[in-house]
Amino acid sequence: MKSAQAMCFTGVTVQRVDHGGRVVRTLDIETLIIPAGAKIGIAGASGAGKTTLLDVASGLLVPTDGRVDWGDLHLSHLSRAACDRWRRETVGFVFQDFHLVPELTVLDNILLPVWFGAFRAPSAIRLKALSFIERLNLPAPRRLAGVLSRGEQQRVAIARALMLDAPLIIADEPTASLDAVNGAEIADLLIAEATHRGATLLVATHDKDLLARLDGAVQMDAGQIRSAT
């Protein structure tokens, strides 16, 4: 199992061109350091830059300027192939829109990260996936993802993100589609898994109860960090 490393953002900006042809800066971070193994919330209104920050942290988005470091590794200078490989080996990502394959079953969606490195999932890995299905109270393993409720899809996405014991867990609004009881259970699972493996946990959320349970929070507005505790 890989160990978590400190993550450092230095002079990171992300720019895009809007429909009117204007250059808009969607992220502008002078300095942000996430200690190895920390559990940090990313808070702010919709459009504040939370998802953009998570996309940069995971290597899905290359910043326009600046650098992102994971320990001694300079992520923003990696080739796309090298960054993709780092992400597969390092990051468990819970996307806000889940990104499940609707034609695949619950079990096969959870096992998707395994298929990048093996033609078939070893029996121990399949048992681990089945245990997540039971822990998260998901439908039968052979049920198609496309017929699940939004809350069920979210729980499948969380199980998939936790499958490979990644040292960096990134979750974008992981409790947004869940009621209070299920949301608390998901928070319990994310925090317990991160603690067990010593992983860094980055969570973008509006859930005040979840934020209160983390080690600290970064408050964002208009792509900038307004406060960090």
PDB file of N, CA and C in Angstrom, residues 27-118:
ATOM      1  N   LEU A  27      -9.767  29.524 -10.644  1.00  0.00           N
ATOM      2  CA  LEU A  27      -9.029  29.110  -9.457  1.00  0.00           C
ATOM      3  C   LEU A  27      -7.790  29.978  -9.331  1.00  0.00           C
ATOM      4  N   ASP A  28      -7.530  30.450  -8.118  1.00  0.00           N
ATOM      5  CA  ASP A  28      -6.381  31.318  -7.874  1.00  0.00           C
ATOM      6  C   ASP A  28      -5.902  31.079  -6.448  1.00  0.00           C
ATOM      7  N   ILE A  29      -4.925  30.190  -6.298  1.00  0.00           N
ATOM      8  CA  ILE A  29      -4.439  29.783  -4.975  1.00  0.00           C
ATOM      9  C   ILE A  29      -2.972  30.144  -4.850  1.00  0.00           C
ATOM     10  N   GLU A  30      -2.679  31.037  -3.912  1.00  0.00           N
ATOM     11  CA  GLU A  30      -1.289  31.426  -3.692  1.00  0.00           C
ATOM     12  C   GLU A  30      -0.506  30.281  -3.052  1.00  0.00           C
ATOM     13  N   THR A  31      -1.002  29.770  -1.922  1.00  0.00           N
ATOM     14  CA  THR A  31      -0.360  28.649  -1.236  1.00  0.00           C
ATOM     15  C   THR A  31      -1.409  27.856  -0.470  1.00  0.00           C
ATOM     16  N   LEU A  32      -1.357  26.538  -0.613  1.00  0.00           N
ATOM     17  CA  LEU A  32      -2.202  25.653   0.180  1.00  0.00           C
ATOM     18  C   LEU A  32      -1.412  24.371   0.431  1.00  0.00           C
ATOM     19  N   ILE A  33      -1.256  24.007   1.699  1.00  0.00           N
ATOM     20  CA  ILE A  33      -0.549  22.781   2.061  1.00  0.00           C
ATOM     21  C   ILE A  33      -1.513  21.861   2.798  1.00  0.00           C
ATOM     22  N   ILE A  34      -1.659  20.638   2.275  1.00  0.00           N
ATOM     23  CA  ILE A  34      -2.484  19.613   2.902  1.00  0.00           C
ATOM     24  C   ILE A  34      -1.533  18.578   3.509  1.00  0.00           C
ATOM     25  N   PRO A  35      -1.428  18.497   4.818  1.00  0.00           N
ATOM     26  CA  PRO A  35      -0.513  17.519   5.425  1.00  0.00           C
ATOM     27  C   PRO A  35      -0.886  16.084   5.063  1.00  0.00           C
ATOM     28  N   ALA A  36       0.100  15.222   5.013  1.00  0.00           N
ATOM     29  CA  ALA A  36      -0.155  13.811   4.725  1.00  0.00           C
ATOM     30  C   ALA A  36      -1.090  13.229   5.776  1.00  0.00           C
ATOM     31  N   GLY A  37      -2.129  12.536   5.310  1.00  0.00           N
ATOM     32  CA  GLY A  37      -3.071  11.894   6.211  1.00  0.00           C
ATOM     33  C   GLY A  37      -4.121  12.807   6.807  1.00  0.00           C
ATOM     34  N   ALA A  38      -4.127  14.083   6.433  1.00  0.00           N
ATOM     35  CA  ALA A  38      -5.129  15.013   6.970  1.00  0.00           C
ATOM     36  C   ALA A  38      -6.486  14.769   6.315  1.00  0.00           C
ATOM     37  N   LYS A  39      -7.532  15.106   7.033  1.00  0.00           N
ATOM     38  CA  LYS A  39      -8.902  15.018   6.526  1.00  0.00           C
ATOM     39  C   LYS A  39      -9.435  16.449   6.456  1.00  0.00           C
ATOM     40  N   ILE A  40      -9.538  16.970   5.240  1.00  0.00           N
ATOM     41  CA  ILE A  40      -9.807  18.385   5.030  1.00  0.00           C
ATOM     42  C   ILE A  40     -11.082  18.573   4.213  1.00  0.00           C
ATOM     43  N   GLY A  41     -11.942  19.466   4.685  1.00  0.00           N
ATOM     44  CA  GLY A  41     -13.138  19.826   3.946  1.00  0.00           C
ATOM     45  C   GLY A  41     -12.900  21.045   3.073  1.00  0.00           C
ATOM     46  N   ILE A  42     -13.543  21.063   1.919  1.00  0.00           N
ATOM     47  CA  ILE A  42     -13.505  22.212   1.014  1.00  0.00           C
ATOM     48  C   ILE A  42     -14.922  22.765   0.968  1.00  0.00           C
ATOM     49  N   ALA A  43     -15.119  23.968   1.519  1.00  0.00           N
ATOM     50  CA  ALA A  43     -16.452  24.553   1.662  1.00  0.00           C
ATOM     51  C   ALA A  43     -16.590  25.791   0.783  1.00  0.00           C
ATOM     52  N   GLY A  44     -17.829  26.203   0.570  1.00  0.00           N
ATOM     53  CA  GLY A  44     -18.094  27.384  -0.241  1.00  0.00           C
ATOM     54  C   GLY A  44     -19.359  27.205  -1.040  1.00  0.00           C
ATOM     55  N   ALA A  45     -19.900  28.298  -1.530  1.00  0.00           N
ATOM     56  CA  ALA A  45     -21.121  28.257  -2.334  1.00  0.00           C
ATOM     57  C   ALA A  45     -20.865  27.567  -3.666  1.00  0.00           C
ATOM     58  N   SER A  46     -21.939  27.191  -4.342  1.00  0.00           N
ATOM     59  CA  SER A  46     -21.810  26.632  -5.682  1.00  0.00           C
ATOM     60  C   SER A  46     -21.093  27.631  -6.583  1.00  0.00           C
ATOM     61  N   GLY A  47     -20.127  27.157  -7.357  1.00  0.00           N
ATOM     62  CA  GLY A  47     -19.348  28.032  -8.223  1.00  0.00           C
ATOM     63  C   GLY A  47     -18.154  28.671  -7.550  1.00  0.00           C
ATOM     64  N   ALA A  48     -17.886  28.282  -6.298  1.00  0.00           N
ATOM     65  CA  ALA A  48     -16.775  28.896  -5.554  1.00  0.00           C
ATOM     66  C   ALA A  48     -15.414  28.364  -5.979  1.00  0.00           C
ATOM     67  N   GLY A  49     -15.408  27.228  -6.701  1.00  0.00           N
ATOM     68  CA  GLY A  49     -14.143  26.659  -7.155  1.00  0.00           C
ATOM     69  C   GLY A  49     -13.775  25.345  -6.486  1.00  0.00           C
ATOM     70  N   LYS A  50     -14.711  24.781  -5.721  1.00  0.00           N
ATOM     71  CA  LYS A  50     -14.416  23.549  -4.985  1.00  0.00           C
ATOM     72  C   LYS A  50     -14.075  22.390  -5.916  1.00  0.00           C
ATOM     73  N   THR A  51     -14.924  22.149  -6.916  1.00  0.00           N
ATOM     74  CA  THR A  51     -14.686  21.039  -7.831  1.00  0.00           C
ATOM     75  C   THR A  51     -13.425  21.260  -8.647  1.00  0.00           C
ATOM     76  N   THR A  52     -13.176  22.491  -9.056  1.00  0.00           N
ATOM     77  CA  THR A  52     -11.948  22.790  -9.805  1.00  0.00           C
ATOM     78  C   THR A  52     -10.718  22.457  -8.965  1.00  0.00           C
ATOM     79  N   LEU A  53     -10.752  22.804  -7.684  1.00  0.00           N
ATOM     80  CA  LEU A  53      -9.639  22.479  -6.798  1.00  0.00           C
ATOM     81  C   LEU A  53      -9.427  20.972  -6.716  1.00  0.00           C
ATOM     82  N   LEU A  54     -10.514  20.209  -6.571  1.00  0.00           N
ATOM     83  CA  LEU A  54     -10.396  18.755  -6.501  1.00  0.00           C
ATOM     84  C   LEU A  54      -9.871  18.171  -7.810  1.00  0.00           C
ATOM     85  N   ASP A  55     -10.319  18.724  -8.929  1.00  0.00           N
ATOM     86  CA  ASP A  55      -9.843  18.236 -10.233  1.00  0.00           C
ATOM     87  C   ASP A  55      -8.347  18.473 -10.401  1.00  0.00           C
ATOM     88  N   VAL A  56      -7.859  19.617  -9.919  1.00  0.00           N
ATOM     89  CA  VAL A  56      -6.424  19.899  -9.978  1.00  0.00           C
ATOM     90  C   VAL A  56      -5.659  18.964  -9.043  1.00  0.00           C
ATOM     91  N   ALA A  57      -6.206  18.747  -7.835  1.00  0.00           N
ATOM     92  CA  ALA A  57      -5.544  17.878  -6.861  1.00  0.00           C
ATOM     93  C   ALA A  57      -5.407  16.458  -7.370  1.00  0.00           C
ATOM     94  N   SER A  58      -6.365  16.001  -8.159  1.00  0.00           N
ATOM     95  CA  SER A  58      -6.350  14.626  -8.667  1.00  0.00           C
ATOM     96  C   SER A  58      -5.570  14.477  -9.965  1.00  0.00           C
ATOM     97  N   GLY A  59      -5.140  15.590 -10.548  1.00  0.00           N
ATOM     98  CA  GLY A  59      -4.459  15.527 -11.833  1.00  0.00           C
ATOM     99  C   GLY A  59      -5.385  15.448 -13.022  1.00  0.00           C
ATOM    100  N   LEU A  60      -6.702  15.511 -12.791  1.00  0.00           N
ATOM    101  CA  LEU A  60      -7.639  15.515 -13.914  1.00  0.00           C
ATOM    102  C   LEU A  60      -7.567  16.818 -14.703  1.00  0.00           C
ATOM    103  N   LEU A  61      -7.161  17.885 -14.033  1.00  0.00           N
ATOM    104  CA  LEU A  61      -7.076  19.202 -14.660  1.00  0.00           C
ATOM    105  C   LEU A  61      -5.685  19.765 -14.420  1.00  0.00           C
ATOM    106  N   VAL A  62      -5.001  20.142 -15.498  1.00  0.00           N
ATOM    107  CA  VAL A  62      -3.674  20.747 -15.395  1.00  0.00           C
ATOM    108  C   VAL A  62      -3.841  22.245 -15.182  1.00  0.00           C
ATOM    109  N   PRO A  63      -3.243  22.813 -14.139  1.00  0.00           N
ATOM    110  CA  PRO A  63      -3.408  24.253 -13.908  1.00  0.00           C
ATOM    111  C   PRO A  63      -2.799  25.085 -15.023  1.00  0.00           C
ATOM    112  N   THR A  64      -3.365  26.264 -15.234  1.00  0.00           N
ATOM    113  CA  THR A  64      -2.820  27.183 -16.234  1.00  0.00           C
ATOM    114  C   THR A  64      -1.423  27.637 -15.828  1.00  0.00           C
ATOM    115  N   ASP A  65      -1.257  27.927 -14.547  1.00  0.00           N
ATOM    116  CA  ASP A  65       0.039  28.338 -13.989  1.00  0.00           C
ATOM    117  C   ASP A  65       0.205  27.691 -12.618  1.00  0.00           C
ATOM    118  N   GLY A  66       1.458  27.700 -12.129  1.00  0.00           N
ATOM    119  CA  GLY A  66       1.741  27.208 -10.797  1.00  0.00           C
ATOM    120  C   GLY A  66       2.094  25.733 -10.777  1.00  0.00           C
ATOM    121  N   ARG A  67       2.242  25.215  -9.561  1.00  0.00           N
ATOM    122  CA  ARG A  67       2.640  23.819  -9.426  1.00  0.00           C
ATOM    123  C   ARG A  67       1.888  23.155  -8.290  1.00  0.00           C
ATOM    124  N   VAL A  68       1.694  21.851  -8.475  1.00  0.00           N
ATOM    125  CA  VAL A  68       1.087  21.004  -7.454  1.00  0.00           C
ATOM    126  C   VAL A  68       2.065  19.874  -7.172  1.00  0.00           C
ATOM    127  N   ASP A  69       2.417  19.699  -5.906  1.00  0.00           N
ATOM    128  CA  ASP A  69       3.366  18.666  -5.509  1.00  0.00           C
ATOM    129  C   ASP A  69       2.693  17.658  -4.592  1.00  0.00           C
ATOM    130  N   TRP A  70       2.987  16.388  -4.828  1.00  0.00           N
ATOM    131  CA  TRP A  70       2.579  15.288  -3.948  1.00  0.00           C
ATOM    132  C   TRP A  70       3.872  14.702  -3.396  1.00  0.00           C
ATOM    133  N   GLY A  71       4.225  15.117  -2.192  1.00  0.00           N
ATOM    134  CA  GLY A  71       5.543  14.757  -1.686  1.00  0.00           C
ATOM    135  C   GLY A  71       6.614  15.368  -2.573  1.00  0.00           C
ATOM    136  N   ASP A  72       7.532  14.531  -3.053  1.00  0.00           N
ATOM    137  CA  ASP A  72       8.602  14.999  -3.933  1.00  0.00           C
ATOM    138  C   ASP A  72       8.214  14.978  -5.408  1.00  0.00           C
ATOM    139  N   LEU A  73       6.984  14.567  -5.695  1.00  0.00           N
ATOM    140  CA  LEU A  73       6.545  14.439  -7.088  1.00  0.00           C
ATOM    141  C   LEU A  73       5.846  15.719  -7.541  1.00  0.00           C
ATOM    142  N   HIS A  74       6.368  16.308  -8.621  1.00  0.00           N
ATOM    143  CA  HIS A  74       5.816  17.540  -9.184  1.00  0.00           C
ATOM    144  C   HIS A  74       4.733  17.151 -10.192  1.00  0.00           C
ATOM    145  N   LEU A  75       3.480  17.101  -9.736  1.00  0.00           N
ATOM    146  CA  LEU A  75       2.393  16.582 -10.565  1.00  0.00           C
ATOM    147  C   LEU A  75       2.158  17.396 -11.822  1.00  0.00           C
ATOM    148  N   SER A  76       2.216  18.713 -11.700  1.00  0.00           N
ATOM    149  CA  SER A  76       1.847  19.551 -12.838  1.00  0.00           C
ATOM    150  C   SER A  76       2.883  19.536 -13.953  1.00  0.00           C
ATOM    151  N   HIS A  77       4.015  18.856 -13.755  1.00  0.00           N
ATOM    152  CA  HIS A  77       5.003  18.704 -14.820  1.00  0.00           C
ATOM    153  C   HIS A  77       5.022  17.302 -15.415  1.00  0.00           C
ATOM    154  N   LEU A  78       4.153  16.410 -14.917  1.00  0.00           N
ATOM    155  CA  LEU A  78       4.108  15.060 -15.455  1.00  0.00           C
ATOM    156  C   LEU A  78       3.471  15.048 -16.842  1.00  0.00           C
ATOM    157  N   SER A  79       3.864  14.096 -17.670  1.00  0.00           N
ATOM    158  CA  SER A  79       3.164  13.874 -18.933  1.00  0.00           C
ATOM    159  C   SER A  79       1.761  13.378 -18.617  1.00  0.00           C
ATOM    160  N   ARG A  80       0.859  13.460 -19.590  1.00  0.00           N
ATOM    161  CA  ARG A  80      -0.504  12.995 -19.336  1.00  0.00           C
ATOM    162  C   ARG A  80      -0.515  11.511 -18.994  1.00  0.00           C
ATOM    163  N   ALA A  81       0.301  10.717 -19.677  1.00  0.00           N
ATOM    164  CA  ALA A  81       0.343   9.282 -19.404  1.00  0.00           C
ATOM    165  C   ALA A  81       0.841   9.021 -17.983  1.00  0.00           C
ATOM    166  N   ALA A  82       1.890   9.735 -17.581  1.00  0.00           N
ATOM    167  CA  ALA A  82       2.440   9.554 -16.235  1.00  0.00           C
ATOM    168  C   ALA A  82       1.448  10.015 -15.170  1.00  0.00           C
ATOM    169  N   CYS A  83       0.741  11.101 -15.442  1.00  0.00           N
ATOM    170  CA  CYS A  83      -0.249  11.604 -14.484  1.00  0.00           C
ATOM    171  C   CYS A  83      -1.424  10.636 -14.366  1.00  0.00           C
ATOM    172  N   ASP A  84      -1.846  10.075 -15.496  1.00  0.00           N
ATOM    173  CA  ASP A  84      -2.932   9.087 -15.461  1.00  0.00           C
ATOM    174  C   ASP A  84      -2.515   7.869 -14.634  1.00  0.00           C
ATOM    175  N   ARG A  85      -1.276   7.445 -14.807  1.00  0.00           N
ATOM    176  CA  ARG A  85      -0.781   6.298 -14.045  1.00  0.00           C
ATOM    177  C   ARG A  85      -0.731   6.631 -12.559  1.00  0.00           C
ATOM    178  N   TRP A  86      -0.235   7.826 -12.216  1.00  0.00           N
ATOM    179  CA  TRP A  86      -0.200   8.249 -10.807  1.00  0.00           C
ATOM    180  C   TRP A  86      -1.598   8.260 -10.214  1.00  0.00           C
ATOM    181  N   ARG A  87      -2.572   8.764 -10.959  1.00  0.00           N
ATOM    182  CA  ARG A  87      -3.940   8.862 -10.448  1.00  0.00           C
ATOM    183  C   ARG A  87      -4.524   7.464 -10.215  1.00  0.00           C
ATOM    184  N   ARG A  88      -4.296   6.532 -11.144  1.00  0.00           N
ATOM    185  CA  ARG A  88      -4.813   5.173 -10.975  1.00  0.00           C
ATOM    186  C   ARG A  88      -4.237   4.518  -9.718  1.00  0.00           C
ATOM    187  N   GLU A  89      -2.965   4.808  -9.434  1.00  0.00           N
ATOM    188  CA  GLU A  89      -2.279   4.165  -8.314  1.00  0.00           C
ATOM    189  C   GLU A  89      -2.498   4.894  -6.989  1.00  0.00           C
ATOM    190  N   THR A  90      -2.954   6.136  -7.035  1.00  0.00           N
ATOM    191  CA  THR A  90      -2.910   6.991  -5.847  1.00  0.00           C
ATOM    192  C   THR A  90      -4.256   7.518  -5.401  1.00  0.00           C
ATOM    193  N   VAL A  91      -5.189   7.739  -6.331  1.00  0.00           N
ATOM    194  CA  VAL A  91      -6.409   8.495  -6.017  1.00  0.00           C
ATOM    195  C   VAL A  91      -7.656   7.623  -6.094  1.00  0.00           C
ATOM    196  N   GLY A  92      -8.474   7.699  -5.055  1.00  0.00           N
ATOM    197  CA  GLY A  92      -9.835   7.187  -5.107  1.00  0.00           C
ATOM    198  C   GLY A  92     -10.770   8.386  -5.171  1.00  0.00           C
ATOM    199  N   PHE A  93     -11.505   8.531  -6.282  1.00  0.00           N
ATOM    200  CA  PHE A  93     -12.283   9.754  -6.535  1.00  0.00           C
ATOM    201  C   PHE A  93     -13.773   9.432  -6.545  1.00  0.00           C
ATOM    202  N   VAL A  94     -14.519  10.151  -5.713  1.00  0.00           N
ATOM    203  CA  VAL A  94     -15.983  10.102  -5.747  1.00  0.00           C
ATOM    204  C   VAL A  94     -16.452  11.338  -6.501  1.00  0.00           C
ATOM    205  N   PHE A  95     -16.887  11.160  -7.744  1.00  0.00           N
ATOM    206  CA  PHE A  95     -17.318  12.282  -8.568  1.00  0.00           C
ATOM    207  C   PHE A  95     -18.709  12.744  -8.161  1.00  0.00           C
ATOM    208  N   GLN A  96     -18.958  14.035  -8.322  1.00  0.00           N
ATOM    209  CA  GLN A  96     -20.266  14.590  -7.985  1.00  0.00           C
ATOM    210  C   GLN A  96     -21.358  13.975  -8.853  1.00  0.00           C
ATOM    211  N   ASP A  97     -21.031  13.666 -10.111  1.00  0.00           N
ATOM    212  CA  ASP A  97     -21.995  13.047 -11.028  1.00  0.00           C
ATOM    213  C   ASP A  97     -21.779  11.547 -11.157  1.00  0.00           C
ATOM    214  N   PHE A  98     -20.979  10.977 -10.259  1.00  0.00           N
ATOM    215  CA  PHE A  98     -20.781   9.540 -10.069  1.00  0.00           C
ATOM    216  C   PHE A  98     -19.957   8.869 -11.175  1.00  0.00           C
ATOM    217  N   HIS A  99     -20.267   9.126 -12.465  1.00  0.00           N
ATOM    218  CA  HIS A  99     -19.546   8.536 -13.597  1.00  0.00           C
ATOM    219  C   HIS A  99     -19.588   7.004 -13.557  1.00  0.00           C
ATOM    220  N   LEU A 100     -20.755   6.452 -13.243  1.00  0.00           N
ATOM    221  CA  LEU A 100     -20.931   5.007 -13.337  1.00  0.00           C
ATOM    222  C   LEU A 100     -21.218   4.626 -14.788  1.00  0.00           C
ATOM    223  N   VAL A 101     -21.022   3.347 -15.108  1.00  0.00           N
ATOM    224  CA  VAL A 101     -21.373   2.823 -16.428  1.00  0.00           C
ATOM    225  C   VAL A 101     -22.743   2.162 -16.280  1.00  0.00           C
ATOM    226  N   PRO A 102     -23.800   2.766 -16.834  1.00  0.00           N
ATOM    227  CA  PRO A 102     -25.157   2.280 -16.548  1.00  0.00           C
ATOM    228  C   PRO A 102     -25.413   0.856 -17.028  1.00  0.00           C
ATOM    229  N   GLU A 103     -24.685   0.413 -18.060  1.00  0.00           N
ATOM    230  CA  GLU A 103     -24.906  -0.931 -18.611  1.00  0.00           C
ATOM    231  C   GLU A 103     -24.203  -2.014 -17.795  1.00  0.00           C
ATOM    232  N   LEU A 104     -23.352  -1.616 -16.839  1.00  0.00           N
ATOM    233  CA  LEU A 104     -22.655  -2.578 -15.998  1.00  0.00           C
ATOM    234  C   LEU A 104     -23.391  -2.766 -14.676  1.00  0.00           C
ATOM    235  N   THR A 105     -23.119  -3.882 -14.030  1.00  0.00           N
ATOM    236  CA  THR A 105     -23.765  -4.180 -12.759  1.00  0.00           C
ATOM    237  C   THR A 105     -23.138  -3.364 -11.628  1.00  0.00           C
ATOM    238  N   VAL A 106     -23.796  -3.409 -10.478  1.00  0.00           N
ATOM    239  CA  VAL A 106     -23.257  -2.775  -9.277  1.00  0.00           C
ATOM    240  C   VAL A 106     -21.848  -3.296  -9.005  1.00  0.00           C
ATOM    241  N   LEU A 107     -21.686  -4.621  -9.008  1.00  0.00           N
ATOM    242  CA  LEU A 107     -20.379  -5.219  -8.719  1.00  0.00           C
ATOM    243  C   LEU A 107     -19.335  -4.806  -9.738  1.00  0.00           C
ATOM    244  N   ASP A 108     -19.677  -4.844 -11.019  1.00  0.00           N
ATOM    245  CA  ASP A 108     -18.694  -4.514 -12.054  1.00  0.00           C
ATOM    246  C   ASP A 108     -18.299  -3.044 -12.009  1.00  0.00           C
ATOM    247  N   ASN A 109     -19.224  -2.168 -11.653  1.00  0.00           N
ATOM    248  CA  ASN A 109     -18.869  -0.749 -11.502  1.00  0.00           C
ATOM    249  C   ASN A 109     -17.877  -0.562 -10.352  1.00  0.00           C
ATOM    250  N   ILE A 110     -18.092  -1.263  -9.267  1.00  0.00           N
ATOM    251  CA  ILE A 110     -17.179  -1.148  -8.137  1.00  0.00           C
ATOM    252  C   ILE A 110     -15.800  -1.687  -8.494  1.00  0.00           C
ATOM    253  N   LEU A 111     -15.758  -2.708  -9.339  1.00  0.00           N
ATOM    254  CA  LEU A 111     -14.491  -3.341  -9.713  1.00  0.00           C
ATOM    255  C   LEU A 111     -13.772  -2.635 -10.865  1.00  0.00           C
ATOM    256  N   LEU A 112     -14.369  -1.587 -11.419  1.00  0.00           N
ATOM    257  CA  LEU A 112     -13.755  -0.915 -12.576  1.00  0.00           C
ATOM    258  C   LEU A 112     -12.292  -0.529 -12.349  1.00  0.00           C
ATOM    259  N   PRO A 113     -11.897   0.048 -11.210  1.00  0.00           N
ATOM    260  CA  PRO A 113     -10.484   0.419 -11.034  1.00  0.00           C
ATOM    261  C   PRO A 113      -9.538  -0.773 -11.114  1.00  0.00           C
ATOM    262  N   VAL A 114     -10.031  -1.947 -10.732  1.00  0.00           N
ATOM    263  CA  VAL A 114      -9.188  -3.148 -10.754  1.00  0.00           C
ATOM    264  C   VAL A 114      -8.869  -3.550 -12.180  1.00  0.00           C
ATOM    265  N   TRP A 115      -9.804  -3.334 -13.085  1.00  0.00           N
ATOM    266  CA  TRP A 115      -9.640  -3.787 -14.471  1.00  0.00           C
ATOM    267  C   TRP A 115      -8.554  -3.035 -15.225  1.00  0.00           C
ATOM    268  N   PHE A 116      -8.127  -1.882 -14.711  1.00  0.00           N
ATOM    269  CA  PHE A 116      -7.032  -1.175 -15.366  1.00  0.00           C
ATOM    270  C   PHE A 116      -5.716  -1.944 -15.233  1.00  0.00           C
ATOM    271  N   GLY A 117      -5.613  -2.790 -14.200  1.00  0.00           N
ATOM    272  CA  GLY A 117      -4.357  -3.498 -13.981  1.00  0.00           C
ATOM    273  C   GLY A 117      -4.441  -4.997 -14.126  1.00  0.00           C
ATOM    274  N   ALA A 118      -5.640  -5.534 -14.357  1.00  0.00           N
ATOM    275  CA  ALA A 118      -5.786  -6.986 -14.459  1.00  0.00           C
ATOM    276  C   ALA A 118      -7.001  -7.315 -15.307  1.00  0.00           C
TER     277      ALA A 118
END
